[in-house]
Amino acid sequence: VQLQASGGGLVQPGGSLRLSCAASGMMFTINVLGWYRQAPGKEGEFVAGITLNGDRTKYAYSVKGRFTISLDDAKNAVYLQMDGLKPEDTAVYYCGATPRTIDGLERFDSWGRGTQVTVSS
């Protein structure tokens, strides 16, 4: 599976960004698409995931209520709407895919090049 993320940038605290990810390849092997982030000097963190039929989502506690993941299955695209951004959301965000179940999901098995999100005044 090939994954291409875009949409990062610099935003002020409280602002919004929308990340996009185009997925291609052996999609029949995938059950969940989502997002993972890596901040400098910190452990990587699962952010959000969505099943390929769009019926289930999962969010990290740190982003719940602020971020929304969505899917356009016709385009094999997944989006992350990020509202109420905080400086601690600053990280490189990676689009990920996995055949695993979304229950208890904490990481992905495939990911593409990341996109930088910087939240700063």
PDB file of N, CA and C in Angstrom, residues 44-115:
ATOM      1  N   GLY A  44       6.589   8.012  19.369  1.00  0.00           N
ATOM      2  CA  GLY A  44       5.530   8.152  18.395  1.00  0.00           C
ATOM      3  C   GLY A  44       4.184   7.890  19.036  1.00  0.00           C
ATOM      4  N   GLU A  45       3.151   8.504  18.485  1.00  0.00           N
ATOM      5  CA  GLU A  45       1.820   8.419  19.101  1.00  0.00           C
ATOM      6  C   GLU A  45       0.755   8.136  18.054  1.00  0.00           C
ATOM      7  N   PHE A  46      -0.067   7.134  18.317  1.00  0.00           N
ATOM      8  CA  PHE A  46      -1.262   6.897  17.515  1.00  0.00           C
ATOM      9  C   PHE A  46      -2.190   8.078  17.708  1.00  0.00           C
ATOM     10  N   VAL A  47      -2.730   8.621  16.615  1.00  0.00           N
ATOM     11  CA  VAL A  47      -3.619   9.778  16.692  1.00  0.00           C
ATOM     12  C   VAL A  47      -5.074   9.376  16.448  1.00  0.00           C
ATOM     13  N   ALA A  48      -5.328   8.725  15.330  1.00  0.00           N
ATOM     14  CA  ALA A  48      -6.708   8.364  14.984  1.00  0.00           C
ATOM     15  C   ALA A  48      -6.715   7.290  13.919  1.00  0.00           C
ATOM     16  N   GLY A  49      -7.788   6.510  13.907  1.00  0.00           N
ATOM     17  CA  GLY A  49      -7.950   5.479  12.887  1.00  0.00           C
ATOM     18  C   GLY A  49      -9.407   5.345  12.493  1.00  0.00           C
ATOM     19  N   ILE A  50      -9.641   4.831  11.284  1.00  0.00           N
ATOM     20  CA  ILE A  50     -10.997   4.615  10.796  1.00  0.00           C
ATOM     21  C   ILE A  50     -11.010   3.343   9.958  1.00  0.00           C
ATOM     22  N   THR A  51     -12.048   2.530  10.132  1.00  0.00           N
ATOM     23  CA  THR A  51     -12.160   1.319   9.331  1.00  0.00           C
ATOM     24  C   THR A  51     -12.489   1.670   7.884  1.00  0.00           C
ATOM     25  N   LEU A  52     -12.128   0.809   6.973  1.00  0.00           N
ATOM     26  CA  LEU A  52     -12.293   1.121   5.556  1.00  0.00           C
ATOM     27  C   LEU A  52     -13.751   1.216   5.133  1.00  0.00           C
ATOM     28  N   ASN A  53     -14.654   0.639   5.893  1.00  0.00           N
ATOM     29  CA  ASN A  53     -16.063   0.861   5.587  1.00  0.00           C
ATOM     30  C   ASN A  53     -16.621   2.062   6.339  1.00  0.00           C
ATOM     31  N   GLY A  54     -15.769   2.731   7.097  1.00  0.00           N
ATOM     32  CA  GLY A  54     -16.142   3.969   7.756  1.00  0.00           C
ATOM     33  C   GLY A  54     -17.043   3.837   8.962  1.00  0.00           C
ATOM     34  N   ASP A  55     -17.265   2.617   9.449  1.00  0.00           N
ATOM     35  CA  ASP A  55     -18.262   2.469  10.508  1.00  0.00           C
ATOM     36  C   ASP A  55     -17.688   2.619  11.910  1.00  0.00           C
ATOM     37  N   ARG A  56     -16.354   2.608  12.032  1.00  0.00           N
ATOM     38  CA  ARG A  56     -15.762   2.732  13.356  1.00  0.00           C
ATOM     39  C   ARG A  56     -14.555   3.646  13.319  1.00  0.00           C
ATOM     40  N   THR A  57     -14.403   4.420  14.375  1.00  0.00           N
ATOM     41  CA  THR A  57     -13.246   5.290  14.523  1.00  0.00           C
ATOM     42  C   THR A  57     -12.631   5.091  15.900  1.00  0.00           C
ATOM     43  N   LYS A  58     -11.374   5.511  16.013  1.00  0.00           N
ATOM     44  CA  LYS A  58     -10.671   5.449  17.297  1.00  0.00           C
ATOM     45  C   LYS A  58      -9.755   6.655  17.364  1.00  0.00           C
ATOM     46  N   TYR A  59      -9.717   7.299  18.544  1.00  0.00           N
ATOM     47  CA  TYR A  59      -8.897   8.485  18.731  1.00  0.00           C
ATOM     48  C   TYR A  59      -8.020   8.327  19.963  1.00  0.00           C
ATOM     49  N   ALA A  60      -6.856   8.952  19.908  1.00  0.00           N
ATOM     50  CA  ALA A  60      -6.056   9.088  21.108  1.00  0.00           C
ATOM     51  C   ALA A  60      -6.774  10.013  22.073  1.00  0.00           C
ATOM     52  N   TYR A  61      -6.609   9.759  23.343  1.00  0.00           N
ATOM     53  CA  TYR A  61      -7.276  10.599  24.350  1.00  0.00           C
ATOM     54  C   TYR A  61      -6.872  12.060  24.196  1.00  0.00           C
ATOM     55  N   SER A  62      -5.622  12.299  23.817  1.00  0.00           N
ATOM     56  CA  SER A  62      -5.091  13.664  23.735  1.00  0.00           C
ATOM     57  C   SER A  62      -5.741  14.498  22.629  1.00  0.00           C
ATOM     58  N   VAL A  63      -6.412  13.857  21.661  1.00  0.00           N
ATOM     59  CA  VAL A  63      -6.994  14.611  20.552  1.00  0.00           C
ATOM     60  C   VAL A  63      -8.505  14.473  20.480  1.00  0.00           C
ATOM     61  N   LYS A  64      -9.072  13.622  21.309  1.00  0.00           N
ATOM     62  CA  LYS A  64     -10.511  13.367  21.258  1.00  0.00           C
ATOM     63  C   LYS A  64     -11.280  14.654  21.510  1.00  0.00           C
ATOM     64  N   GLY A  65     -12.263  14.915  20.652  1.00  0.00           N
ATOM     65  CA  GLY A  65     -13.061  16.129  20.774  1.00  0.00           C
ATOM     66  C   GLY A  65     -12.495  17.305  20.001  1.00  0.00           C
ATOM     67  N   ARG A  66     -11.260  17.192  19.546  1.00  0.00           N
ATOM     68  CA  ARG A  66     -10.635  18.269  18.771  1.00  0.00           C
ATOM     69  C   ARG A  66     -10.352  17.846  17.332  1.00  0.00           C
ATOM     70  N   PHE A  67     -10.009  16.584  17.149  1.00  0.00           N
ATOM     71  CA  PHE A  67      -9.676  16.065  15.820  1.00  0.00           C
ATOM     72  C   PHE A  67     -10.810  15.167  15.333  1.00  0.00           C
ATOM     73  N   THR A  68     -11.022  15.168  14.007  1.00  0.00           N
ATOM     74  CA  THR A  68     -12.033  14.313  13.404  1.00  0.00           C
ATOM     75  C   THR A  68     -11.442  13.617  12.190  1.00  0.00           C
ATOM     76  N   ILE A  69     -11.537  12.297  12.179  1.00  0.00           N
ATOM     77  CA  ILE A  69     -11.050  11.533  11.043  1.00  0.00           C
ATOM     78  C   ILE A  69     -12.235  11.160  10.156  1.00  0.00           C
ATOM     79  N   SER A  70     -12.012  11.201   8.843  1.00  0.00           N
ATOM     80  CA  SER A  70     -13.079  10.847   7.910  1.00  0.00           C
ATOM     81  C   SER A  70     -12.479  10.144   6.698  1.00  0.00           C
ATOM     82  N   LEU A  71     -13.377   9.544   5.922  1.00  0.00           N
ATOM     83  CA  LEU A  71     -12.948   8.687   4.822  1.00  0.00           C
ATOM     84  C   LEU A  71     -13.746   8.994   3.570  1.00  0.00           C
ATOM     85  N   ASP A  72     -13.080   9.027   2.449  1.00  0.00           N
ATOM     86  CA  ASP A  72     -13.744   9.075   1.150  1.00  0.00           C
ATOM     87  C   ASP A  72     -13.365   7.773   0.456  1.00  0.00           C
ATOM     88  N   ASP A  73     -14.188   6.754   0.584  1.00  0.00           N
ATOM     89  CA  ASP A  73     -13.798   5.441   0.076  1.00  0.00           C
ATOM     90  C   ASP A  73     -13.764   5.400  -1.449  1.00  0.00           C
ATOM     91  N   ALA A  74     -14.495   6.304  -2.085  1.00  0.00           N
ATOM     92  CA  ALA A  74     -14.447   6.344  -3.551  1.00  0.00           C
ATOM     93  C   ALA A  74     -13.080   6.785  -4.043  1.00  0.00           C
ATOM     94  N   LYS A  75     -12.411   7.594  -3.233  1.00  0.00           N
ATOM     95  CA  LYS A  75     -11.100   8.122  -3.606  1.00  0.00           C
ATOM     96  C   LYS A  75      -9.973   7.412  -2.875  1.00  0.00           C
ATOM     97  N   ASN A  76     -10.319   6.455  -2.008  1.00  0.00           N
ATOM     98  CA  ASN A  76      -9.300   5.839  -1.140  1.00  0.00           C
ATOM     99  C   ASN A  76      -8.505   6.927  -0.420  1.00  0.00           C
ATOM    100  N   ALA A  77      -9.225   7.865   0.142  1.00  0.00           N
ATOM    101  CA  ALA A  77      -8.581   8.978   0.828  1.00  0.00           C
ATOM    102  C   ALA A  77      -9.075   9.060   2.266  1.00  0.00           C
ATOM    103  N   VAL A  78      -8.180   9.438   3.154  1.00  0.00           N
ATOM    104  CA  VAL A  78      -8.535   9.643   4.556  1.00  0.00           C
ATOM    105  C   VAL A  78      -8.092  11.041   4.959  1.00  0.00           C
ATOM    106  N   TYR A  79      -8.896  11.690   5.794  1.00  0.00           N
ATOM    107  CA  TYR A  79      -8.651  13.070   6.191  1.00  0.00           C
ATOM    108  C   TYR A  79      -8.587  13.171   7.708  1.00  0.00           C
ATOM    109  N   LEU A  80      -7.867  14.177   8.176  1.00  0.00           N
ATOM    110  CA  LEU A  80      -7.832  14.480   9.599  1.00  0.00           C
ATOM    111  C   LEU A  80      -8.090  15.971   9.767  1.00  0.00           C
ATOM    112  N   GLN A  81      -9.273  16.306  10.233  1.00  0.00           N
ATOM    113  CA  GLN A  81      -9.608  17.697  10.547  1.00  0.00           C
ATOM    114  C   GLN A  81      -9.140  17.976  11.966  1.00  0.00           C
ATOM    115  N   MET A  82      -8.242  18.934  12.103  1.00  0.00           N
ATOM    116  CA  MET A  82      -7.665  19.249  13.405  1.00  0.00           C
ATOM    117  C   MET A  82      -8.090  20.649  13.807  1.00  0.00           C
ATOM    118  N   ASP A  83      -8.884  20.739  14.848  1.00  0.00           N
ATOM    119  CA  ASP A  83      -9.361  22.015  15.383  1.00  0.00           C
ATOM    120  C   ASP A  83      -8.812  22.213  16.782  1.00  0.00           C
ATOM    121  N   GLY A  84      -8.813  23.438  17.241  1.00  0.00           N
ATOM    122  CA  GLY A  84      -8.319  23.716  18.576  1.00  0.00           C
ATOM    123  C   GLY A  84      -6.892  23.266  18.781  1.00  0.00           C
ATOM    124  N   LEU A  85      -6.052  23.522  17.796  1.00  0.00           N
ATOM    125  CA  LEU A  85      -4.675  23.025  17.864  1.00  0.00           C
ATOM    126  C   LEU A  85      -3.903  23.656  19.004  1.00  0.00           C
ATOM    127  N   LYS A  86      -3.029  22.841  19.593  1.00  0.00           N
ATOM    128  CA  LYS A  86      -2.202  23.256  20.722  1.00  0.00           C
ATOM    129  C   LYS A  86      -0.733  23.090  20.345  1.00  0.00           C
ATOM    130  N   PRO A  87       0.166  23.820  20.999  1.00  0.00           N
ATOM    131  CA  PRO A  87       1.596  23.650  20.706  1.00  0.00           C
ATOM    132  C   PRO A  87       2.053  22.198  20.835  1.00  0.00           C
ATOM    133  N   GLU A  88       1.470  21.457  21.751  1.00  0.00           N
ATOM    134  CA  GLU A  88       1.870  20.061  21.934  1.00  0.00           C
ATOM    135  C   GLU A  88       1.407  19.144  20.800  1.00  0.00           C
ATOM    136  N   ASP A  89       0.621  19.671  19.873  1.00  0.00           N
ATOM    137  CA  ASP A  89       0.258  18.905  18.679  1.00  0.00           C
ATOM    138  C   ASP A  89       1.342  18.996  17.601  1.00  0.00           C
ATOM    139  N   THR A  90       2.345  19.820  17.828  1.00  0.00           N
ATOM    140  CA  THR A  90       3.430  19.957  16.866  1.00  0.00           C
ATOM    141  C   THR A  90       4.150  18.629  16.680  1.00  0.00           C
ATOM    142  N   ALA A  91       4.241  18.185  15.440  1.00  0.00           N
ATOM    143  CA  ALA A  91       4.842  16.879  15.140  1.00  0.00           C
ATOM    144  C   ALA A  91       4.837  16.675  13.633  1.00  0.00           C
ATOM    145  N   VAL A  92       5.529  15.626  13.215  1.00  0.00           N
ATOM    146  CA  VAL A  92       5.362  15.140  11.848  1.00  0.00           C
ATOM    147  C   VAL A  92       4.233  14.116  11.884  1.00  0.00           C
ATOM    148  N   TYR A  93       3.255  14.317  11.032  1.00  0.00           N
ATOM    149  CA  TYR A  93       2.096  13.441  10.985  1.00  0.00           C
ATOM    150  C   TYR A  93       2.219  12.482   9.798  1.00  0.00           C
ATOM    151  N   TYR A  94       2.013  11.217  10.082  1.00  0.00           N
ATOM    152  CA  TYR A  94       2.121  10.172   9.069  1.00  0.00           C
ATOM    153  C   TYR A  94       0.765   9.513   8.854  1.00  0.00           C
ATOM    154  N   CYS A  95       0.456   9.261   7.616  1.00  0.00           N
ATOM    155  CA  CYS A  95      -0.713   8.475   7.277  1.00  0.00           C
ATOM    156  C   CYS A  95      -0.325   7.007   7.352  1.00  0.00           C
ATOM    157  N   GLY A  96      -1.159   6.188   7.972  1.00  0.00           N
ATOM    158  CA  GLY A  96      -0.836   4.789   8.151  1.00  0.00           C
ATOM    159  C   GLY A  96      -1.950   3.864   7.723  1.00  0.00           C
ATOM    160  N   ALA A  97      -1.585   2.604   7.525  1.00  0.00           N
ATOM    161  CA  ALA A  97      -2.551   1.570   7.153  1.00  0.00           C
ATOM    162  C   ALA A  97      -2.183   0.275   7.856  1.00  0.00           C
ATOM    163  N   THR A  98      -3.204  -0.558   8.117  1.00  0.00           N
ATOM    164  CA  THR A  98      -2.953  -1.822   8.772  1.00  0.00           C
ATOM    165  C   THR A  98      -4.081  -2.805   8.480  1.00  0.00           C
ATOM    166  N   PRO A  99      -3.773  -4.095   8.469  1.00  0.00           N
ATOM    167  CA  PRO A  99      -4.829  -5.104   8.356  1.00  0.00           C
ATOM    168  C   PRO A  99      -5.433  -5.463   9.719  1.00  0.00           C
ATOM    169  N   ARG A 100      -4.882  -4.911  10.785  1.00  0.00           N
ATOM    170  CA  ARG A 100      -5.342  -5.260  12.138  1.00  0.00           C
ATOM    171  C   ARG A 100      -6.739  -4.719  12.389  1.00  0.00           C
ATOM    172  N   THR A 101      -7.347  -5.252  13.425  1.00  0.00           N
ATOM    173  CA  THR A 101      -8.616  -4.714  13.866  1.00  0.00           C
ATOM    174  C   THR A 101      -8.388  -3.362  14.550  1.00  0.00           C
ATOM    175  N   ILE A 102      -9.404  -2.521  14.514  1.00  0.00           N
ATOM    176  CA  ILE A 102      -9.275  -1.200  15.134  1.00  0.00           C
ATOM    177  C   ILE A 102      -9.320  -1.287  16.651  1.00  0.00           C
ATOM    178  N   ASP A 103      -9.848  -2.372  17.193  1.00  0.00           N
ATOM    179  CA  ASP A 103      -9.901  -2.554  18.645  1.00  0.00           C
ATOM    180  C   ASP A 103      -8.478  -2.602  19.199  1.00  0.00           C
ATOM    181  N   GLY A 104      -8.171  -1.708  20.125  1.00  0.00           N
ATOM    182  CA  GLY A 104      -6.853  -1.715  20.736  1.00  0.00           C
ATOM    183  C   GLY A 104      -5.722  -1.276  19.833  1.00  0.00           C
ATOM    184  N   LEU A 105      -6.046  -0.734  18.658  1.00  0.00           N
ATOM    185  CA  LEU A 105      -5.004  -0.336  17.709  1.00  0.00           C
ATOM    186  C   LEU A 105      -4.167   0.804  18.263  1.00  0.00           C
ATOM    187  N   GLU A 106      -2.853   0.637  18.222  1.00  0.00           N
ATOM    188  CA  GLU A 106      -1.929   1.663  18.703  1.00  0.00           C
ATOM    189  C   GLU A 106      -0.848   1.990  17.683  1.00  0.00           C
ATOM    190  N   ARG A 107      -0.770   1.234  16.602  1.00  0.00           N
ATOM    191  CA  ARG A 107       0.233   1.539  15.585  1.00  0.00           C
ATOM    192  C   ARG A 107      -0.235   0.988  14.248  1.00  0.00           C
ATOM    193  N   PHE A 108       0.453   1.433  13.195  1.00  0.00           N
ATOM    194  CA  PHE A 108       0.146   0.976  11.852  1.00  0.00           C
ATOM    195  C   PHE A 108       1.313   0.158  11.310  1.00  0.00           C
ATOM    196  N   ASP A 109       1.059  -0.588  10.267  1.00  0.00           N
ATOM    197  CA  ASP A 109       2.090  -1.445   9.688  1.00  0.00           C
ATOM    198  C   ASP A 109       2.700  -0.858   8.419  1.00  0.00           C
ATOM    199  N   SER A 110       2.030   0.072   7.805  1.00  0.00           N
ATOM    200  CA  SER A 110       2.552   0.748   6.619  1.00  0.00           C
ATOM    201  C   SER A 110       2.303   2.234   6.803  1.00  0.00           C
ATOM    202  N   TRP A 111       3.227   3.020   6.318  1.00  0.00           N
ATOM    203  CA  TRP A 111       3.026   4.477   6.381  1.00  0.00           C
ATOM    204  C   TRP A 111       3.846   5.128   5.284  1.00  0.00           C
ATOM    205  N   GLY A 112       3.444   6.344   4.931  1.00  0.00           N
ATOM    206  CA  GLY A 112       4.132   7.080   3.881  1.00  0.00           C
ATOM    207  C   GLY A 112       4.951   8.212   4.450  1.00  0.00           C
ATOM    208  N   ARG A 113       5.409   9.074   3.582  1.00  0.00           N
ATOM    209  CA  ARG A 113       6.157  10.249   4.021  1.00  0.00           C
ATOM    210  C   ARG A 113       5.238  11.162   4.817  1.00  0.00           C
ATOM    211  N   GLY A 114       5.756  11.702   5.888  1.00  0.00           N
ATOM    212  CA  GLY A 114       4.949  12.521   6.768  1.00  0.00           C
ATOM    213  C   GLY A 114       4.814  13.959   6.307  1.00  0.00           C
ATOM    214  N   THR A 115       3.961  14.691   7.009  1.00  0.00           N
ATOM    215  CA  THR A 115       3.774  16.114   6.768  1.00  0.00           C
ATOM    216  C   THR A 115       3.913  16.847   8.101  1.00  0.00           C
TER     217      THR A 115
END
